[in-house]
PDB file of C-alpha atoms and ligand atoms in Angstrom:
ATOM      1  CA  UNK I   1    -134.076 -49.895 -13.636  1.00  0.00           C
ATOM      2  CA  UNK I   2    -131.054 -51.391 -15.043  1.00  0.00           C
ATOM      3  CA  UNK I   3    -130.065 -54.885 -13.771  1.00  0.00           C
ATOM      4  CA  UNK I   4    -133.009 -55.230 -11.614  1.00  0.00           C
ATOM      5  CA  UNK I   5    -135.603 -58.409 -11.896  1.00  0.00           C
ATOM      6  CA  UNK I   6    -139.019 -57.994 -10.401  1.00  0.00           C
ATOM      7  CA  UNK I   7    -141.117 -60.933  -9.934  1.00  0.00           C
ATOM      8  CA  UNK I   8    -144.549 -61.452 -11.562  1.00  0.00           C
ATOM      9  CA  UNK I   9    -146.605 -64.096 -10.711  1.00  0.00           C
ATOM     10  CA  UNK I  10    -150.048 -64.899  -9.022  1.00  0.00           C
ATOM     11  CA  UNK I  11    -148.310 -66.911  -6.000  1.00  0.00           C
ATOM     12  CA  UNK I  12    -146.350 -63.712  -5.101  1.00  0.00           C
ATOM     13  CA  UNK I  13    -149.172 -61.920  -4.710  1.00  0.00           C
ATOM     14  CA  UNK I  14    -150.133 -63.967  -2.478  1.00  0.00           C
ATOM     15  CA  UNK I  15    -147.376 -64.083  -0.178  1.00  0.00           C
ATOM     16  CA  UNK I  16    -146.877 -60.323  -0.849  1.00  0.00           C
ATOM     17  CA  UNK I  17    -150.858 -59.830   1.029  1.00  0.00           C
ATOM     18  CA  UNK I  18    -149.776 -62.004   3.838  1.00  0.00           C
ATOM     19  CA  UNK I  19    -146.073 -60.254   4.728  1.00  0.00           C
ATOM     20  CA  UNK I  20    -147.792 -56.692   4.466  1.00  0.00           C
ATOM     21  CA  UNK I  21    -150.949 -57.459   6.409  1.00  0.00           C
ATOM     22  CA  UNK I  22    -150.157 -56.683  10.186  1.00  0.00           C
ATOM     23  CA  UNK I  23    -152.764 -59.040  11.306  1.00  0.00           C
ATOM     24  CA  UNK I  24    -151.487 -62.034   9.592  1.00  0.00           C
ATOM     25  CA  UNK I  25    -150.001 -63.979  12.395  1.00  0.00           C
ATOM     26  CA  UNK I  26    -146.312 -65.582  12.969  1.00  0.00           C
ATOM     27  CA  UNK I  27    -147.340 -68.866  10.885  1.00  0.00           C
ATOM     28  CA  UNK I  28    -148.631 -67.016   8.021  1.00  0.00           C
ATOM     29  CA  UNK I  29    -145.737 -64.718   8.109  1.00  0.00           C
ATOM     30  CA  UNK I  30    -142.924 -67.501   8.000  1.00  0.00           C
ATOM     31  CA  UNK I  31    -144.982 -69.805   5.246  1.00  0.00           C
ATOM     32  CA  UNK I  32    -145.509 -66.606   2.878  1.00  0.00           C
ATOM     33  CA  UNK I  33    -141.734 -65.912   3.338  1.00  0.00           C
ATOM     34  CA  UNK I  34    -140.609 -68.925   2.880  1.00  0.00           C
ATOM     35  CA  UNK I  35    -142.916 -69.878   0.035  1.00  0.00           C
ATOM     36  CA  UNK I  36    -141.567 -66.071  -1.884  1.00  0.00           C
ATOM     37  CA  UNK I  37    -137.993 -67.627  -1.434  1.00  0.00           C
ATOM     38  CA  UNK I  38    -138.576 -70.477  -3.450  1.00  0.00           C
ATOM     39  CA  UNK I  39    -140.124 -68.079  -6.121  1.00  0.00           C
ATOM     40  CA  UNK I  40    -137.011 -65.602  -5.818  1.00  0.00           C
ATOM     41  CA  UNK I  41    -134.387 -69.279  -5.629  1.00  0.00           C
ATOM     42  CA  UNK I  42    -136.066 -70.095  -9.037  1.00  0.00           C
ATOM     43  CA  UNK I  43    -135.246 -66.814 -10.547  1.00  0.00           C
ATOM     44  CA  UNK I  44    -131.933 -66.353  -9.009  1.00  0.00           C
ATOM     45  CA  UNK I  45    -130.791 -70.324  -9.952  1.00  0.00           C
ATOM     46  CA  UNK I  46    -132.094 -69.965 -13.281  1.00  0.00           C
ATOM     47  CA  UNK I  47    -128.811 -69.333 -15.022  1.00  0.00           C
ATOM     48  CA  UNK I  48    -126.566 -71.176 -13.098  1.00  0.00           C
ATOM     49  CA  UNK I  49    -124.363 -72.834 -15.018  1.00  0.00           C
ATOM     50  CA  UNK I  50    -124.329 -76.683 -15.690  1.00  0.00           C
ATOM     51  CA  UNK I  51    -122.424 -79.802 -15.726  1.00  0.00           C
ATOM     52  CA  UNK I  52    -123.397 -82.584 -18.285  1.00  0.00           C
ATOM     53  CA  UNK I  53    -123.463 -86.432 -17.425  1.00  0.00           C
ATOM     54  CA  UNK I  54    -125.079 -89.649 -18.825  1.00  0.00           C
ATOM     55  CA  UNK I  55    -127.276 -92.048 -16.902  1.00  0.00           C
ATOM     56  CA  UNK I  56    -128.652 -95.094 -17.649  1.00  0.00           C
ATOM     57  CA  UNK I  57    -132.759 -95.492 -17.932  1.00  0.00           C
ATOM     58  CA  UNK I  58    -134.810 -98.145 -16.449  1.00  0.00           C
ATOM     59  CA  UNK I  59    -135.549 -98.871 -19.679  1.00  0.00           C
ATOM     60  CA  UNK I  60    -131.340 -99.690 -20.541  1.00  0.00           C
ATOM     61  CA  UNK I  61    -131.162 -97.285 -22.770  1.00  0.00           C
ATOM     62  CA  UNK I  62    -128.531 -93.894 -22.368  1.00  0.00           C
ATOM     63  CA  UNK I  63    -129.641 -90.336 -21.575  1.00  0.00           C
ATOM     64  CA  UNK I  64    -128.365 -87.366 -21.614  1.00  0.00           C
ATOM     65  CA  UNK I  65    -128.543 -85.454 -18.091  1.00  0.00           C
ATOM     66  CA  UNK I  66    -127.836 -81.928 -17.077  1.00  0.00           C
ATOM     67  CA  UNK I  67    -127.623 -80.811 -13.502  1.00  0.00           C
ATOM     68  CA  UNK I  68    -126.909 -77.775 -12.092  1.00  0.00           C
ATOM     69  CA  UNK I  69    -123.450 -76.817 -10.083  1.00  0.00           C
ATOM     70  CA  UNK I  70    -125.102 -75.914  -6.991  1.00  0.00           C
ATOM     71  CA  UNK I  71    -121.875 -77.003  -5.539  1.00  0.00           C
ATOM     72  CA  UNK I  72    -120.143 -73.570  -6.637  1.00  0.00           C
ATOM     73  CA  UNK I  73    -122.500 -71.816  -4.688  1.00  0.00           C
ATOM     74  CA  UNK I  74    -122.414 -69.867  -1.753  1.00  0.00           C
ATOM     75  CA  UNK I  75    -125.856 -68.321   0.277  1.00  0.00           C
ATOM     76  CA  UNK I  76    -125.169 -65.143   2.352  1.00  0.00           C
ATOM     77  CA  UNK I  77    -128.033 -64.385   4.703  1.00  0.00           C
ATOM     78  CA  UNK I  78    -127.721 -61.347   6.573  1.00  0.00           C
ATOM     79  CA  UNK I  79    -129.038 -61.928  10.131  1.00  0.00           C
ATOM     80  CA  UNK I  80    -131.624 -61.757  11.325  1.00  0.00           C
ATOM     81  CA  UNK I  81    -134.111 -61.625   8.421  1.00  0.00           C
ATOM     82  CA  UNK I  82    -132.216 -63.501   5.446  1.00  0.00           C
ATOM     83  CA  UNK I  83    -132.406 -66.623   7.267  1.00  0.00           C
ATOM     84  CA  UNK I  84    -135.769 -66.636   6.338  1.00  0.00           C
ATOM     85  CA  UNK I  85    -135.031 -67.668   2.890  1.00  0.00           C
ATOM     86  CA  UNK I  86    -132.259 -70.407   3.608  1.00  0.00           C
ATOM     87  CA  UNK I  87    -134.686 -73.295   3.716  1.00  0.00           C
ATOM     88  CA  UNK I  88    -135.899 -71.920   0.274  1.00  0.00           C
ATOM     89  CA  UNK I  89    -133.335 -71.973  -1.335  1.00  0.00           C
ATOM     90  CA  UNK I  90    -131.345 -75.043  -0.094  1.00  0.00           C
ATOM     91  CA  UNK I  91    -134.327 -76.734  -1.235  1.00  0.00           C
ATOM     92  CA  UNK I  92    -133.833 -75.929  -4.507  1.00  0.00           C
ATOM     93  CA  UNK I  93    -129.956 -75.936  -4.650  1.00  0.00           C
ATOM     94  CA  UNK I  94    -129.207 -78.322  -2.022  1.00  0.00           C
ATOM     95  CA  UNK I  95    -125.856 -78.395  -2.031  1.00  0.00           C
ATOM     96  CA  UNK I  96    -124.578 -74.993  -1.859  1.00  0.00           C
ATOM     97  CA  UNK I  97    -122.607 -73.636   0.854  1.00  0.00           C
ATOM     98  CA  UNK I  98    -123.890 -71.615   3.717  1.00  0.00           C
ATOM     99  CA  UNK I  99    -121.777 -67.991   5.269  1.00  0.00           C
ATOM    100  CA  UNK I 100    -123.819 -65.837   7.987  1.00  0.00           C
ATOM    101  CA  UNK I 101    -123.553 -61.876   7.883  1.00  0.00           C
ATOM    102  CA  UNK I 102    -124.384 -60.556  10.650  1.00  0.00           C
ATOM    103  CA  UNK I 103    -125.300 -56.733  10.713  1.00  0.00           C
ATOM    104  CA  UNK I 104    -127.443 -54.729  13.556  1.00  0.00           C
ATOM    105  CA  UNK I 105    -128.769 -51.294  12.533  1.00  0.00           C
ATOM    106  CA  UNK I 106    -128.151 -48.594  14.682  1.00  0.00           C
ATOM    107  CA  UNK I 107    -131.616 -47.211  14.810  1.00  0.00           C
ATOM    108  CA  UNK I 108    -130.660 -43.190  15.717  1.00  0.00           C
ATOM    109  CA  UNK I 109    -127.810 -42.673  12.354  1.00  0.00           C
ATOM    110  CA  UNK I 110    -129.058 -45.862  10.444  1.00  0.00           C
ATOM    111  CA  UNK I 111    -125.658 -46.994   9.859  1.00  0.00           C
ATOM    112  CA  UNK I 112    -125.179 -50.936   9.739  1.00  0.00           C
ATOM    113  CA  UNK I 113    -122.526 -52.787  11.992  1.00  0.00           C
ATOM    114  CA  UNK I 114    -121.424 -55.938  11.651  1.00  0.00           C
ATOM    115  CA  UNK I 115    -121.144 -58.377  14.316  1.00  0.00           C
ATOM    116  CA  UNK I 116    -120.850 -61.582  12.841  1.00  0.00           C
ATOM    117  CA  UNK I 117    -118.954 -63.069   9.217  1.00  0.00           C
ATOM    118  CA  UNK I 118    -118.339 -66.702   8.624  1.00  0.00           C
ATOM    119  CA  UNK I 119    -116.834 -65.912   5.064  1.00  0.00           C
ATOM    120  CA  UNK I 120    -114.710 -68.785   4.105  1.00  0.00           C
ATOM    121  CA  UNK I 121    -111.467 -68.423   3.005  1.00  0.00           C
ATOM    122  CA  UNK I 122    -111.633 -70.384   0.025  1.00  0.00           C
ATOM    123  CA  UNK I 123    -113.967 -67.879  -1.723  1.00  0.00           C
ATOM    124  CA  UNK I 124    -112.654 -68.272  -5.388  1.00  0.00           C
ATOM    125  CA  UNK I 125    -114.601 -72.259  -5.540  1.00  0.00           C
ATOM    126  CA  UNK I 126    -117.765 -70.083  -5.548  1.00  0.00           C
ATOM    127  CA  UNK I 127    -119.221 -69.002  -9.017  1.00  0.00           C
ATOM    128  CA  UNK I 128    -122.122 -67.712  -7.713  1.00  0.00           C
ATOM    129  CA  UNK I 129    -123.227 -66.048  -4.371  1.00  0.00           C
ATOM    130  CA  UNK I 130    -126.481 -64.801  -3.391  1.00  0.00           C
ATOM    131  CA  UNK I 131    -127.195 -62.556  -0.259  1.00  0.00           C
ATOM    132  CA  UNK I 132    -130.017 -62.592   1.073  1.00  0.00           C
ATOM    133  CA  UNK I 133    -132.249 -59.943   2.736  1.00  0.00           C
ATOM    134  CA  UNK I 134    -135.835 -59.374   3.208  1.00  0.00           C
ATOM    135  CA  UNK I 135    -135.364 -55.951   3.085  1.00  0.00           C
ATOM    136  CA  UNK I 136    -133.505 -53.664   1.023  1.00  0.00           C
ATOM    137  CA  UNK I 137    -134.454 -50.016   2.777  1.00  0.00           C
ATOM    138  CA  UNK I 138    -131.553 -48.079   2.605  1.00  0.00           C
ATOM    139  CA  UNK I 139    -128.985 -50.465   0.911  1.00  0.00           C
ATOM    140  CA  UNK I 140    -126.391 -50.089   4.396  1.00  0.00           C
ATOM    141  CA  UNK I 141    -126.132 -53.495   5.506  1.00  0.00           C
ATOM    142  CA  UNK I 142    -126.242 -54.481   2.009  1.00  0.00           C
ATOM    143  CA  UNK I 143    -123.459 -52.504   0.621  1.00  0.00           C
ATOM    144  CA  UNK I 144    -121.469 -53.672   4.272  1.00  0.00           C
ATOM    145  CA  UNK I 145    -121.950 -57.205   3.018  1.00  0.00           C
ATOM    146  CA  UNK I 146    -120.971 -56.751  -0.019  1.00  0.00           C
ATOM    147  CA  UNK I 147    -117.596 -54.351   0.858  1.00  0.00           C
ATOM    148  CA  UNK I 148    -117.015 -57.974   3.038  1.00  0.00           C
ATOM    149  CA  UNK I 149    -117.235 -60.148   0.338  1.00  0.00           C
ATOM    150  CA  UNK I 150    -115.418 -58.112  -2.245  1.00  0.00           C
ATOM    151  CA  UNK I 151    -112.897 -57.586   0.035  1.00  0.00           C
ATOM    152  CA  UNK I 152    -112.282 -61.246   0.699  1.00  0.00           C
ATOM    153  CA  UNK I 153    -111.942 -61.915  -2.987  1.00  0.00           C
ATOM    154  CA  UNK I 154    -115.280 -62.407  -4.507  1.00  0.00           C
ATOM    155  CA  UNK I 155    -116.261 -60.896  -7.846  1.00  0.00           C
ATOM    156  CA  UNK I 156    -119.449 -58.275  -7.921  1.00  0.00           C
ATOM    157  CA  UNK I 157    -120.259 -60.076 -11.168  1.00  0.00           C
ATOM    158  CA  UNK I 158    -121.159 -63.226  -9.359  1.00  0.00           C
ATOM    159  CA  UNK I 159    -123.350 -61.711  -6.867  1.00  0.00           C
ATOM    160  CA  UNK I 160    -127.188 -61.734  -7.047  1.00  0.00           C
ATOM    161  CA  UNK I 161    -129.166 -59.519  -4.013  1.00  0.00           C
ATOM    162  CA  UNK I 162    -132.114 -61.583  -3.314  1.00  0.00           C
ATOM    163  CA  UNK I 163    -135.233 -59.485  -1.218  1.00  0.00           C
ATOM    164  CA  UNK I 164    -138.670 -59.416  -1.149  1.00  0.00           C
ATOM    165  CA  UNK I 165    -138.987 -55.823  -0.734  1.00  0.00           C
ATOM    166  CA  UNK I 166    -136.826 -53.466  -2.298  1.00  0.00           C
ATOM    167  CA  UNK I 167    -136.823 -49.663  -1.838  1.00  0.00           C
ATOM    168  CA  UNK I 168    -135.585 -46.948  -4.503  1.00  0.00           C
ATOM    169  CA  UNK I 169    -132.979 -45.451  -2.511  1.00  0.00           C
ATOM    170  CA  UNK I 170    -131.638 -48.965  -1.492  1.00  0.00           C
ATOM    171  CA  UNK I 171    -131.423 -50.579  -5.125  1.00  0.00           C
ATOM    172  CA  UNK I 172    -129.412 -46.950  -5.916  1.00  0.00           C
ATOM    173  CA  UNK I 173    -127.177 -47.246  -3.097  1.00  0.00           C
ATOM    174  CA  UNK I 174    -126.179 -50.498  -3.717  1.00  0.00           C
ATOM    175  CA  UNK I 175    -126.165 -49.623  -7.578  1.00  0.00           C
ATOM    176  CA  UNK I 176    -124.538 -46.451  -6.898  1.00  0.00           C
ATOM    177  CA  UNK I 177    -121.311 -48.989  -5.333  1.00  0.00           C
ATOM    178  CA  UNK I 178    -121.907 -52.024  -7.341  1.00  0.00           C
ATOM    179  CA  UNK I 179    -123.409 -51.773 -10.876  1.00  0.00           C
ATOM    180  CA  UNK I 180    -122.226 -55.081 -11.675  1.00  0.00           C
ATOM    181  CA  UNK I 181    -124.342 -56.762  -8.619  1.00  0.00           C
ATOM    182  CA  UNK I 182    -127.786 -58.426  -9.895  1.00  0.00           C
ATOM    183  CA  UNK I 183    -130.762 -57.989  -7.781  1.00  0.00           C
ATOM    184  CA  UNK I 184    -133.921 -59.740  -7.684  1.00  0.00           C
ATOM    185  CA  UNK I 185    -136.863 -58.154  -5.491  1.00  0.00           C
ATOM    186  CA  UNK I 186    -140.586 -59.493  -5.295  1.00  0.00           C
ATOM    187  CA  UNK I 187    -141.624 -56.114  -5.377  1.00  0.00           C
ATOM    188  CA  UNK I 188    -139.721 -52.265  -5.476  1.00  0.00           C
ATOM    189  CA  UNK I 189    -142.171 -50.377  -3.052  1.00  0.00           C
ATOM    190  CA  UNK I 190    -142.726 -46.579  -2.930  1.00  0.00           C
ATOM    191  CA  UNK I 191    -139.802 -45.003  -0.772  1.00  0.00           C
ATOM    192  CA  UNK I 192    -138.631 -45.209   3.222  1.00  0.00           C
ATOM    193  CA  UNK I 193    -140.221 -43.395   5.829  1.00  0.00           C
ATOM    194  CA  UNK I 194    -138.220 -41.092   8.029  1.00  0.00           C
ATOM    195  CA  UNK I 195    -136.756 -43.636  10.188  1.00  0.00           C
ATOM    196  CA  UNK I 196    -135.439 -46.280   7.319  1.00  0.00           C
ATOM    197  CA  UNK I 197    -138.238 -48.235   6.947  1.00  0.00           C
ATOM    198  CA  UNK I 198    -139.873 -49.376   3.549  1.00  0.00           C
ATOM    199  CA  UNK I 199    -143.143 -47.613   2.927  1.00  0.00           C
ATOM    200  CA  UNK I 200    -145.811 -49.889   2.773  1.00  0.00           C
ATOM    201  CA  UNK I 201    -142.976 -52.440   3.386  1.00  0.00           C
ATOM    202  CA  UNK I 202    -144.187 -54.850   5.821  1.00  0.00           C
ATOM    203  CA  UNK I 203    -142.661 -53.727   9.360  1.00  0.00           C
ATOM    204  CA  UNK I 204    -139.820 -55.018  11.160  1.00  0.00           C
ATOM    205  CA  UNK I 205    -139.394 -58.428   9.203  1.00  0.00           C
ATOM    206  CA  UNK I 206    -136.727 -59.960  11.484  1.00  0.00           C
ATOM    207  CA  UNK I 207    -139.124 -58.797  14.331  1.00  0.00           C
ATOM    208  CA  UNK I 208    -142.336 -60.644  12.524  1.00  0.00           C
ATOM    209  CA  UNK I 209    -140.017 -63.559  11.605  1.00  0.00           C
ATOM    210  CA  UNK I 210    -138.919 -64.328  15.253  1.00  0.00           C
ATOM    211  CA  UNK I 211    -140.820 -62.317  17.569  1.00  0.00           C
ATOM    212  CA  UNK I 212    -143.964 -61.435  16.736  1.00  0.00           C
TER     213      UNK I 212
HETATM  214  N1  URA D 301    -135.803 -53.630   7.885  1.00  0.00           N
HETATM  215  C1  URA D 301    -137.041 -54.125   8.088  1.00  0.00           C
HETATM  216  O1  URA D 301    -137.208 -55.166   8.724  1.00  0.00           O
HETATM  217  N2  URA D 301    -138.081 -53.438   7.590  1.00  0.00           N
HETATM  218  C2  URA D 301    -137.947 -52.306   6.886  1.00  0.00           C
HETATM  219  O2  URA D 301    -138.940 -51.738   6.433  1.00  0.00           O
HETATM  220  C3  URA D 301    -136.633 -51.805   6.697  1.00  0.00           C
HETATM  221  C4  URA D 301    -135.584 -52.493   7.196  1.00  0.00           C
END
């Protein structure tokens, strides 16, 4: 799959068991999630570009710094879900920018609607902009988000899809639109069942996030 990442690494496993396991409780639930954020942050940050500067050591002598333009970035959650990964990544690019999506799924045709955008208008001072989802299932919401964001002016090129679950027929949907959009998923499960959910998946993830 073609301008896909897929995480590998021990820790993910980990929080992998916890989201899928129904009787892992709230606490376990948020902690995995948020801990698979800063895993997918790291990945998604990991080419951002730089700025160079010089400090001064406590030993007087001059270095040469790097440090990254998180300034020029913009996060996209898409409510509920994505603002599980906020913290996560704001905690490894403190400084970028926050704009909430947010999108309820009509459960009977599976469409998504959108009830809430806090785009700002001043789109083109963002290089980079990740949305973020727990769940790609069926790409809807996704591909709504990212018709808003075009729309307002912001490149496909500089848009990364951050989940931790990813389904087949959502990474081709939102392929199928935007080739150009990058997306990292912890894992790309099996397919969706017959109602839109990702098979195994772990359940409603806004619903285990906040409710549960
Ligand atoms: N949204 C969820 O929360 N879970 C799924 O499996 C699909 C969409």
């Amino acid at each position: 799959m073609s301008n896909v990442t897929v995480l590998k690494h021990p820790v993910v496993d980990n929080c992998l068991r916890y989201l899928r396991d129904k009787d892992a409780d709230i606490v376990q639930f948020r902690r995995s999630l948020k801990h698979l954020g800063l895993f997918l942050a790291m990945e998604a940050t990991a080419d951002l570009p730089t700025r160079q500067y010089q400090v001064e050591t406590p030993l007087n002598i001059t270095a040469d710094v790097a440090e990254a333009a998180d300034d020029t970035v913009l996060l996209i959650p898409i409510l509920r879900a994505g603002l599980g990964f906020v913290e996560s990544f704001l905690e490894v690019i403190p400084r970028a920018k926050v704009a909430h999506i947010g999108m309820a799924r009509d459960h009977e045709t599976l469409e998504a609607k959108v009830y809430l955008s806090t785009l700002p208008k001043n789109v083109d001072v963002y290089q980079r902009v990740y949305v973020m989802d727990p769940m790609l299932a069926t790409g809807n919401s996704c591909v709504k988000t990212l018709d808003i964001l075009v729309e307002g002016g912001i490149k496909p090129e500089s848009i990364v899809v951050a989940c931790a679950f990813a389904a087949p027929e959502g990474i081709n949907q939102v392929h199928s639109r935007y080739p150009q959009v990058k997306i990292i998923a912890a894992t790309v499960d099996k397919k969706l069942n017959e109602v839109g959910y990702i098979i195994p998946g772990c359940g409603d993830a806004g619903d285990r996030l906040y409710l549960l």
